[in-house]
XYZ file of C-alpha atoms in Angstrom:
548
model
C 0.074 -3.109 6.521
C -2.206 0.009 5.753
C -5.087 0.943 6.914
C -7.703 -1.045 4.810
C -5.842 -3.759 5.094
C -5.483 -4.111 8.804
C -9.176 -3.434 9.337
C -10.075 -6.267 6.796
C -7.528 -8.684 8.661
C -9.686 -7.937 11.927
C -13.041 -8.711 9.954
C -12.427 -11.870 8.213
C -10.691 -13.388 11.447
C -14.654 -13.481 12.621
C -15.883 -13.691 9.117
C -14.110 -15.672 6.877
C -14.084 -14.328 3.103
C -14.634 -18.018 2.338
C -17.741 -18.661 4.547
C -20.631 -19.618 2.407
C -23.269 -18.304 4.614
C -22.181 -14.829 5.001
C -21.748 -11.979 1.864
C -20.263 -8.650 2.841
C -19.913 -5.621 0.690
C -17.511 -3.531 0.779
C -17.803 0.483 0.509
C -15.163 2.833 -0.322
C -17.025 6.417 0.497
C -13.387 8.526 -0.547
C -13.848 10.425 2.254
C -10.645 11.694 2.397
C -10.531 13.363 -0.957
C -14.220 15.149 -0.360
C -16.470 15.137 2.777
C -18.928 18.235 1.731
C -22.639 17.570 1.658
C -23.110 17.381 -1.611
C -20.918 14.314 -2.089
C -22.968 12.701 0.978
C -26.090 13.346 -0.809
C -24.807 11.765 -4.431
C -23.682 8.655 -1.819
C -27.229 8.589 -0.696
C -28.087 8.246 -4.086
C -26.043 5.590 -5.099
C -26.478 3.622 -2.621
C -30.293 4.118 -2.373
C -30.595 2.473 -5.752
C -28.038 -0.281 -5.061
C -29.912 -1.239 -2.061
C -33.114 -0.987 -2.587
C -33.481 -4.660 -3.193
C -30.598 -6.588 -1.121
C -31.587 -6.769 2.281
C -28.613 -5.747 5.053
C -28.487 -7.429 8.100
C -25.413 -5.919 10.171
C -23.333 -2.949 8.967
C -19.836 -2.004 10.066
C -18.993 1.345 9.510
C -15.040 2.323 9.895
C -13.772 6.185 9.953
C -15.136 9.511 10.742
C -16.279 10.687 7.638
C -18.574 6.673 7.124
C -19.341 7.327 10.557
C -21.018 10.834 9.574
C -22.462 9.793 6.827
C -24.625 6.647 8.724
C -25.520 9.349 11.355
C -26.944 11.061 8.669
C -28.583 9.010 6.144
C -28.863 5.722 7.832
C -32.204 5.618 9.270
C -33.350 6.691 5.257
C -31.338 4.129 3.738
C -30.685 1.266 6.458
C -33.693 1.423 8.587
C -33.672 -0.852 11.791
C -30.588 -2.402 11.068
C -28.181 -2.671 13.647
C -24.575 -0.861 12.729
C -21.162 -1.350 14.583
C -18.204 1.262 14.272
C -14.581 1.370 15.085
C -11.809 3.514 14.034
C -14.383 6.404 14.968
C -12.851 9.121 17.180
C -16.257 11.369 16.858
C -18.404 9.192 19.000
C -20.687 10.985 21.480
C -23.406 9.468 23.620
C -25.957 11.268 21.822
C -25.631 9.692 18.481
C -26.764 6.732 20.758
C -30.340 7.997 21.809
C -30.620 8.805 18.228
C -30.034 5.833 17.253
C -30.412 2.986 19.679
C -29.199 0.108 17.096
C -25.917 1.790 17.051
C -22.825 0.302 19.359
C -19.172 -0.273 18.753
C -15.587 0.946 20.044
C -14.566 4.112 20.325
C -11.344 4.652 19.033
C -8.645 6.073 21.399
C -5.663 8.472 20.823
C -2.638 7.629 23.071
C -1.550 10.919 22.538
C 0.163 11.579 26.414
C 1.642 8.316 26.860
C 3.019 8.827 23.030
C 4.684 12.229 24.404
C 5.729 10.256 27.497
C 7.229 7.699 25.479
C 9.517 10.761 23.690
C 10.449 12.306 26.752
C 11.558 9.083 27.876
C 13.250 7.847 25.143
C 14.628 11.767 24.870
C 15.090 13.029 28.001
C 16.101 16.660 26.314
C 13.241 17.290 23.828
C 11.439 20.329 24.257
C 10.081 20.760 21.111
C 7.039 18.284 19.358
C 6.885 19.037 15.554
C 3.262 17.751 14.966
C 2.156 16.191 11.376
C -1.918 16.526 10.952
C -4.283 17.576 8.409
C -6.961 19.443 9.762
C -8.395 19.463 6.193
C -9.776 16.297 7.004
C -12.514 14.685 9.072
C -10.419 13.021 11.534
C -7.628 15.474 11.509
C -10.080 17.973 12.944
C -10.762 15.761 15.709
C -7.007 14.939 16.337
C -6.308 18.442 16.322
C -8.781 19.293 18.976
C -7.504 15.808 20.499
C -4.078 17.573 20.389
C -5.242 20.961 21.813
C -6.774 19.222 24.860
C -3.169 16.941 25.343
C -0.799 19.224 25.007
C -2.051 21.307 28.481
C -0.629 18.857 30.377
C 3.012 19.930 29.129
C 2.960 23.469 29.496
C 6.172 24.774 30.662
C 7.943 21.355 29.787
C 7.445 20.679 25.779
C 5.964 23.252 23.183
C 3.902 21.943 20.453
C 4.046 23.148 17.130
C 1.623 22.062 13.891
C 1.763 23.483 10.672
C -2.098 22.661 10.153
C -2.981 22.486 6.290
C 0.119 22.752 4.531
C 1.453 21.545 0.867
C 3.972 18.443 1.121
C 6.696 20.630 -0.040
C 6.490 23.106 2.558
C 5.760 20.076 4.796
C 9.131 18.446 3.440
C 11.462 22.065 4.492
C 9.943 22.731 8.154
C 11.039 18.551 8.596
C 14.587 18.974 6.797
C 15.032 22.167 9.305
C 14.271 20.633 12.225
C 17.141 20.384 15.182
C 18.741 18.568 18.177
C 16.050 18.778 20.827
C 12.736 17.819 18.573
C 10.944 15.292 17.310
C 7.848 14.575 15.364
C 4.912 13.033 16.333
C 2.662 11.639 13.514
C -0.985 11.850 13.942
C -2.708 11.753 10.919
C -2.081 12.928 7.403
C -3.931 11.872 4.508
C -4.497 14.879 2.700
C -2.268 17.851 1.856
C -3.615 21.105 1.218
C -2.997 20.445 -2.561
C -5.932 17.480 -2.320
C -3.163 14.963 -3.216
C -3.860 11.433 -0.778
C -1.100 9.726 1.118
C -1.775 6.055 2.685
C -0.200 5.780 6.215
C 2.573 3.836 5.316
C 3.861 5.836 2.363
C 3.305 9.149 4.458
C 5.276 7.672 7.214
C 8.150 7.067 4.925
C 7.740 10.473 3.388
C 8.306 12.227 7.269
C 10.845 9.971 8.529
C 13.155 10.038 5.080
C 13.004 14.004 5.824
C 12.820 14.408 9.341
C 16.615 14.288 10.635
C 15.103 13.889 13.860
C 13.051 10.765 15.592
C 9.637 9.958 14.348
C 6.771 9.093 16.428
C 2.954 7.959 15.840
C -0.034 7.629 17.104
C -1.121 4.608 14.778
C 0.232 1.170 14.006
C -0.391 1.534 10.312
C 2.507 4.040 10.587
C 5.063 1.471 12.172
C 7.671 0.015 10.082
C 8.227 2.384 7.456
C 10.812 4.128 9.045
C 9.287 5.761 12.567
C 10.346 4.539 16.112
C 7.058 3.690 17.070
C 4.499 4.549 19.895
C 1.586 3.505 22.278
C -0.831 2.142 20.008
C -4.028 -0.082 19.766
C -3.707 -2.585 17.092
C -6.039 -1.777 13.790
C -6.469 -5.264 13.210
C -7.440 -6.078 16.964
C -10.166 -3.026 16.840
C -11.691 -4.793 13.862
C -11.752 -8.007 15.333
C -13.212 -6.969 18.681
C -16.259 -4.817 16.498
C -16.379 -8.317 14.541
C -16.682 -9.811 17.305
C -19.806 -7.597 18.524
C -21.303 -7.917 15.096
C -21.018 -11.491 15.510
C -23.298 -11.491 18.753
C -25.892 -9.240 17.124
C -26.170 -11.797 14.190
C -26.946 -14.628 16.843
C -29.167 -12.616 18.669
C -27.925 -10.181 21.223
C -29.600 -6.666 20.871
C -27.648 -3.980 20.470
C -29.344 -1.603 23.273
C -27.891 -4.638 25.359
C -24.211 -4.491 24.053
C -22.300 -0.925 25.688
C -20.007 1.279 23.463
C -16.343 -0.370 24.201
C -13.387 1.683 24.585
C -10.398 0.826 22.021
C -8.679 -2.674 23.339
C -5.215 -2.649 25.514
C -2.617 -0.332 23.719
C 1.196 -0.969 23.596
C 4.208 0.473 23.598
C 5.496 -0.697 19.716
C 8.809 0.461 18.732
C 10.830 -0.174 15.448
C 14.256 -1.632 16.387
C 16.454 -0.884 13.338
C 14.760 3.290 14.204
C 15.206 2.525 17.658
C 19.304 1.813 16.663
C 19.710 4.349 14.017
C 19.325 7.125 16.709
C 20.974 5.145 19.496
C 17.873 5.027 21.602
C 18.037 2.983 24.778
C 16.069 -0.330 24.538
C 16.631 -0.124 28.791
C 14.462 3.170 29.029
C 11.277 1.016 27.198
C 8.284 0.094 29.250
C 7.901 -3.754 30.098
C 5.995 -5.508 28.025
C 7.048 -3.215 25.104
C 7.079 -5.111 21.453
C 10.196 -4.606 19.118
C 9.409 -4.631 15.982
C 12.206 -5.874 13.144
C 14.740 -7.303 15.880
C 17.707 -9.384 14.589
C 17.425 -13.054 14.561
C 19.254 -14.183 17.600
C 20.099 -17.420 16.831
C 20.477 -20.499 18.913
C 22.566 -21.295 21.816
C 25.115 -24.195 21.622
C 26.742 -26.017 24.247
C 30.520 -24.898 24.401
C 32.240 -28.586 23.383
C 30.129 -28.219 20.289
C 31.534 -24.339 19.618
C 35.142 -25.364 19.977
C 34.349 -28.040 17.213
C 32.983 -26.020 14.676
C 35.591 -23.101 15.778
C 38.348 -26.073 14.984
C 36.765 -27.236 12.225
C 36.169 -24.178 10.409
C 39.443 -22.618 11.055
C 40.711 -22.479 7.615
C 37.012 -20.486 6.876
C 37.433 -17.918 9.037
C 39.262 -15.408 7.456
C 36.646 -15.944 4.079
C 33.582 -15.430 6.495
C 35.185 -12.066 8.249
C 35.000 -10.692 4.530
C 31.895 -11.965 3.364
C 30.383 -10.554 6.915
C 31.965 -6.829 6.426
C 30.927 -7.072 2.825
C 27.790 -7.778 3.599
C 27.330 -5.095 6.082
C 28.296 -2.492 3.240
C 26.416 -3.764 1.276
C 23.330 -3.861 3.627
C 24.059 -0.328 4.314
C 24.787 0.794 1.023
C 21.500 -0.460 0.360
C 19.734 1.695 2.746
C 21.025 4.891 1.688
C 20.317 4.194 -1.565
C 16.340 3.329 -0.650
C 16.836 6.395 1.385
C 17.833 8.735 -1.318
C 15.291 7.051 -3.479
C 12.582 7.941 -1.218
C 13.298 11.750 -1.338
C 13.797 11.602 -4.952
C 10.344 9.869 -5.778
C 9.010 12.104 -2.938
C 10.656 15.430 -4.457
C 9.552 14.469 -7.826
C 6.113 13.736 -6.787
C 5.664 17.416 -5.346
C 7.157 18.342 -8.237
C 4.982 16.520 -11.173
C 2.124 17.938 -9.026
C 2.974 21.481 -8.248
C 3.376 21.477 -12.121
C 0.506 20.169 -13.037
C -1.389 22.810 -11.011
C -0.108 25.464 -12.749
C -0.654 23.623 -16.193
C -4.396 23.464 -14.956
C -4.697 27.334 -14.015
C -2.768 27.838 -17.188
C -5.166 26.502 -19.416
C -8.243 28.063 -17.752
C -6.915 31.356 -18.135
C -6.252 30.656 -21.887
C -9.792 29.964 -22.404
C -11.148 32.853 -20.234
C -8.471 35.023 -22.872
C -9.521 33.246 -26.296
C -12.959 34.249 -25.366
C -11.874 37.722 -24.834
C -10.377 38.048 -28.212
C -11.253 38.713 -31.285
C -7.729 39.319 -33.198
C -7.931 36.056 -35.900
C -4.538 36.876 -36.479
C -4.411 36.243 -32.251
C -6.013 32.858 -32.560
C -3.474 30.505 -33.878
C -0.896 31.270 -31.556
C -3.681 30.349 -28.413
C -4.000 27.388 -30.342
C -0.273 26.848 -30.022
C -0.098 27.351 -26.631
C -3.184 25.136 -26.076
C -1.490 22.173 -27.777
C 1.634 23.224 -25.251
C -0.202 22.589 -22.616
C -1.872 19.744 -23.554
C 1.625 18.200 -24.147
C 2.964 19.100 -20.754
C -0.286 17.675 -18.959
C 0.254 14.477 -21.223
C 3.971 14.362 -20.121
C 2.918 14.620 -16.665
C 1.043 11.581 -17.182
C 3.968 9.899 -18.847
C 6.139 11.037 -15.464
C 3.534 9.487 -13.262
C 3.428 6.340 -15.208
C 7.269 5.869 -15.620
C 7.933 6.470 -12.156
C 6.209 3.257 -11.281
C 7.538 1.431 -13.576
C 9.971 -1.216 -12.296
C 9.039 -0.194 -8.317
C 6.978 -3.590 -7.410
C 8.100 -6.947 -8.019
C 7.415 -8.740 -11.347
C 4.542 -11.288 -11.261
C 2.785 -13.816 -12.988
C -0.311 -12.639 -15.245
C -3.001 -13.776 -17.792
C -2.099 -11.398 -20.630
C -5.983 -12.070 -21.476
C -7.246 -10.709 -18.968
C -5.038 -7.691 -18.789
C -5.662 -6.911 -22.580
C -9.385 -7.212 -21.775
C -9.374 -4.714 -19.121
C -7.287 -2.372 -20.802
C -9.592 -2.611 -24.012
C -12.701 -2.617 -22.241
C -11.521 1.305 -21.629
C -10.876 2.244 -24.849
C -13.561 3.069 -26.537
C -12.343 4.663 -30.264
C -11.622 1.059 -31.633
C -12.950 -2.314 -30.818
C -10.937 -4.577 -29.475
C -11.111 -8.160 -30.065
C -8.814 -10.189 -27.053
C -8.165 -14.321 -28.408
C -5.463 -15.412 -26.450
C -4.393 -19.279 -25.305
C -4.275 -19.626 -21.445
C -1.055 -18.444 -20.619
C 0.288 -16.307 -18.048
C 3.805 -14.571 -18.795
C 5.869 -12.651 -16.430
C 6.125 -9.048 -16.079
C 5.847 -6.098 -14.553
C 2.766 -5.030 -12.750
C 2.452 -2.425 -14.928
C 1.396 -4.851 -17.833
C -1.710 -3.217 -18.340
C -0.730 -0.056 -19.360
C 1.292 -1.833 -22.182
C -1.670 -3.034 -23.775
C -3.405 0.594 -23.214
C -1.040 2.802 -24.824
C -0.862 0.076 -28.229
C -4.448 0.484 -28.492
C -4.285 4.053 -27.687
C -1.424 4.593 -30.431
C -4.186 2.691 -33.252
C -6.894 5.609 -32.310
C -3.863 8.627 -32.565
C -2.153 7.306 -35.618
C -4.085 4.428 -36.915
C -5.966 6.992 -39.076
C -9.219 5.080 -40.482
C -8.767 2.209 -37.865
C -11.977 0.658 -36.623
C -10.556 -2.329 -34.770
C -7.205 -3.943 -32.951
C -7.398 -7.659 -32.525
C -4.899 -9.468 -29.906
C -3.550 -13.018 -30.643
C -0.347 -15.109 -29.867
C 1.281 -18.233 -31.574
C 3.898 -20.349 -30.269
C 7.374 -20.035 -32.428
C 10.195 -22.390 -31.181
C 10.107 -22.022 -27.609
C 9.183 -18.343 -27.609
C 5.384 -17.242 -27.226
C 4.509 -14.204 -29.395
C 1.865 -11.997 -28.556
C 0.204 -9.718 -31.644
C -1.292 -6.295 -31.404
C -2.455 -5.597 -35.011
C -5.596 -2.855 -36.493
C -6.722 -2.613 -39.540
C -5.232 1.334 -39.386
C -2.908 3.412 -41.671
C 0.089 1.222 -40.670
C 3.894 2.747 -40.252
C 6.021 3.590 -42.727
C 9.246 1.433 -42.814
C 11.584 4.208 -42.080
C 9.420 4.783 -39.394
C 9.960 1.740 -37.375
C 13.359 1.357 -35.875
C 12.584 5.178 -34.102
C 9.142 4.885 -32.352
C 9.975 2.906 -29.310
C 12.530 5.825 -28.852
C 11.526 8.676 -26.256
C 9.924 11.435 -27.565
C 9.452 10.327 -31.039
C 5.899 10.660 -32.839
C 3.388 13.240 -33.526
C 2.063 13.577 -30.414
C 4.147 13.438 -26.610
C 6.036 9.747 -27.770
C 6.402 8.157 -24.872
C 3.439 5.815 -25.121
C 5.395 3.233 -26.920
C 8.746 4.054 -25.528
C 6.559 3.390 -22.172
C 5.674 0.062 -23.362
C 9.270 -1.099 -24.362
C 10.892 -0.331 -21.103
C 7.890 -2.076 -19.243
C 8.733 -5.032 -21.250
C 12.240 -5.195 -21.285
C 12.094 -5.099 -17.295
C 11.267 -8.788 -17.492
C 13.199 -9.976 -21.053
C 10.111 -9.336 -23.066
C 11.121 -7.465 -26.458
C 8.562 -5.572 -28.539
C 8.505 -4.780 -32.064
C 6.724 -3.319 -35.077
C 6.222 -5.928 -38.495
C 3.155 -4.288 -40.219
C 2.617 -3.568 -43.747
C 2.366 0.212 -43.974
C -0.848 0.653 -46.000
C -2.988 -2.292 -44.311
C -2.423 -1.386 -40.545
C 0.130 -1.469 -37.836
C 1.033 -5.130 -36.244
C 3.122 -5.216 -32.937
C 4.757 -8.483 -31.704
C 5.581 -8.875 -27.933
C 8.515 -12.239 -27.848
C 8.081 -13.421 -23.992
C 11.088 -16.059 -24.162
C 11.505 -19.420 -22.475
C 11.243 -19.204 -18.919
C 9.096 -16.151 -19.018
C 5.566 -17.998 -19.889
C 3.778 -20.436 -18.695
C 0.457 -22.317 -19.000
C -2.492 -20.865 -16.979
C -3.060 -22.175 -14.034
């Protein structure tokens, strides 16, 4: 579980999202992608206006960067109300006597007993590769955290931290890492590129490249592929500042409730990590959890073994195969997600080193065209302006494919998708009259629907509007996309689901075929060229299903 999730787990187990009597809202402040002042101040603003007239009666504020930002502006925007953190690490005593209605718990970095957890589990490290982003609020604090820590290994471990890197540079000090290291994970949200990891998809990122153990600091980080660490539950650090909130609500004051410290930590380890390096479960701590353990199954008496061992004699040769088969398979499995991870993760760095340079590209076209006067000079900037434009549109079409087919299909309301998706598109109405059905497909649904309405403003010439309908033939339910546009010509049709095809990038509709076909669904054009384009989506038997 990330980290949202885990802190809104801790909430509603004191506040239940179904409890009548209580209405939270919920703010997302992005400060992870930009903590200056000025965004502060534009918060300020926006949330000035939004709550001018709802009155607040407990506020929970989560993270450094929220926590900042109440310091600052809450006596403006909040006044007298009382406000409980967690997940802070910047708390000092002094932001109390500023502001007396403040209380909560203090998070706390088990940074030494983390180290002491490697060096027991590793009795030869003497290097700790460190992955933080100093770029960030918290990673500041962690790296001063970290500073303070590491004293009490001089002479034993050295301690080394990259500090605001790019993922790809990131990526090669991991793959070079040797016999005698490991990695501890503190926090890493940001690269120096501005691109956003969440914990768990960061922690898969390091551990897929590291080829030596990974550790962390958080829980969020366990389970996608580190060994673990001493950690304080997310979830419970929520619950106990829920819990606090709670007593404020009936009544307690705040002055009277005293900043907590983070509750009991744990050691938390990741058995299936824990194997894959041959760690010893004998050197853990008692009371240590293991995460991912193998079910054990359940004791029998012996007179009822030698039964089933009699009985199932002529099996036993069939279940010895099935067993190693299985095992190859479970482990060709593994690799494969393994390689799959560095792929998307290479590819990622890729599409957005790319795009960078795409970006600076085109500003220093326009800073040139300005610069010159040459006509003869201008149609060939135009050229490479329309270049450009293609290779930032085929970085979207990267982006887009790459999810495509990654989560597991699900059941949706095709009216409400096609709603949302027209509701952004704003160079054609679009008119959404659909019977309640739900059909299954990929998550990605909603981009089908986007790119057909985006492909009536390209090449739908005079089109003004795209209307969405279905009918029910045999056993089949047939969704329509049709505008009153230009149409296609019939030569035309059999090519444009085909990858590259059309005036512009064509992959929109290529896009929309494979999303489609993922689940069975089929997808093509039967318009009238002259009186508008008209796309029919076939979602089979089996495949749709009343609303329910």
């Amino acid at each position: 579980m990330d980290w949202v999730g885990a802190v809104k787990e801790g909430l509603v187990r004191v506040f239940p999202e179904d409890d009548p009597g209580t209405v939270i809202y919920t703010e997302y402040m992005d400060g992870k992608i930009v903590s200056d002042s000025l965004h502060y101040e534009n918060l300020a603003a926006v949330y000035r206006h939004k709550y001018a007239s709802i009155s607040v009666d407990l506020i929970f504020v989560s993270d450094d960067d929220a926590y900042s930002f109440l310091l600052t502006y809450g006596d403006e925007l909040f006044p007298d109300v009382p406000v409980v953190f967690f997940g802070v690490s910047g708390y000092a005593p002094a932001h109390r006597e500023k502001m007396p209605r403040l209380t909560g718990v203090v998070e706390e970095m088990h940074v030494n007993p983390t180290v002491d957890l490697i060096t027991t589990l590793q009795p030869g490290v003497q290097n700790i590769y460190v992955v933080n982003d100093p770029g960030t609020t918290t990673g500041r604090l962690f790296a001063a955290e970290l500073a303070e820590k590491a004293a009490a290994y001089n002479g034993t471990l050295t301690f080394s931290a990259p500090g605001e890197t790019r993922m790809a540079a990131l990526c090669h000090d991991l793959k070079n890492l040797t016999s005698g290291s490991a990695v501890l994970l503190m926090d890493f949200n940001r690269d120096s590129d501005g691109r956003i990891y969440r914990d768990s998809e960061i922690a898969g990122i390091i551990s897929d490249w590291s080829p030596v153990p990974v550790y962390g600091i958080s829980d969020t980080f366990i389970g996608h592929g580190i060994i673990g660490g001493v950690v304080t539950g997310t979830t419970d650090q929520a619950e106990s500042a829920a819990g606090m909130g709670a007593d404020i609500l009936n009544g307690t004051l705040p002055t009277d409730m005293p900043v907590s410290g983070s509750p009991e930590a744990h050691v938390v380890v990741d058995y299936v990590e824990m194997q894959e390096y041959g760690l010893p479960f004998s050197l853990l701590p008692e009371g240590s959890q293991v995460i991912n353990q193998p079910y054990e199954g359940v004791v029998l008496p012996g007179w009822i073994l030698l039964i089933i061992i009699v009985g199932a004699g002529a099996l036993t040769v069939v279940v010895l195969v099935l067993v190693r088969s299985n095992r190859h398979i479970a482990k060709a499995k593994r690799d494969l997600d393994t390689s799959n991870q560095k792929l998307k993760t290479l590819f990622s760095i890729t599409r957005h080193d790319v795009n960078n340079q795409v970006m600076a590209a085109s500003g220093f076209l326009e800073i040139l065209s300005e610069d010159i006067t040459d006509t003869g000079v201008q149609p060939f900037i135009n050229y490479i302006r329309k270049a450009l434009k293609n290779i930032e549109e085929q970085i979207a079409f990267a982006r887009d494919y790459e999810k495509a087919g990654v989560s597991d299909p699900v059941w949706q309301n095709p009216g409400v998708i096609a709603k949302e998706a027209g509701s952004r598109q704003h160079g054609v109405s679009v008119d959404v009259v659909l019977p309640g059905i739900e059909i299954f497909a990929d998550p990605m649904l909603e981009k089908v629907f986007a790119n057909l309405f985006e492909n009536s403003v390209r090449h739908g010439e005079h089109a003004t509007r795209v209307q969405v309908t279905a009918s029910l033939r045999g056993d089949a339910q047939v969704i329509v996309v049709e505008d009153n546009g230009a149409g296609i010509p019939d030569g035309k049709k059999e090519h444009i689901f085909k990858r590259g095809y059309g005036a512009n990038t064509g992959y929109g509709l290529f896009l929309a075929s494979d999303i489609l076909a993922l689940t069975g669904l089929t997808i093509t054009e039967t318009g009238i060229f002259g009186s508008g384009a008209r796309f029919e989506i076939t979602v089979p038997k089996g495949r749709w299903r009343t609303a329910r």
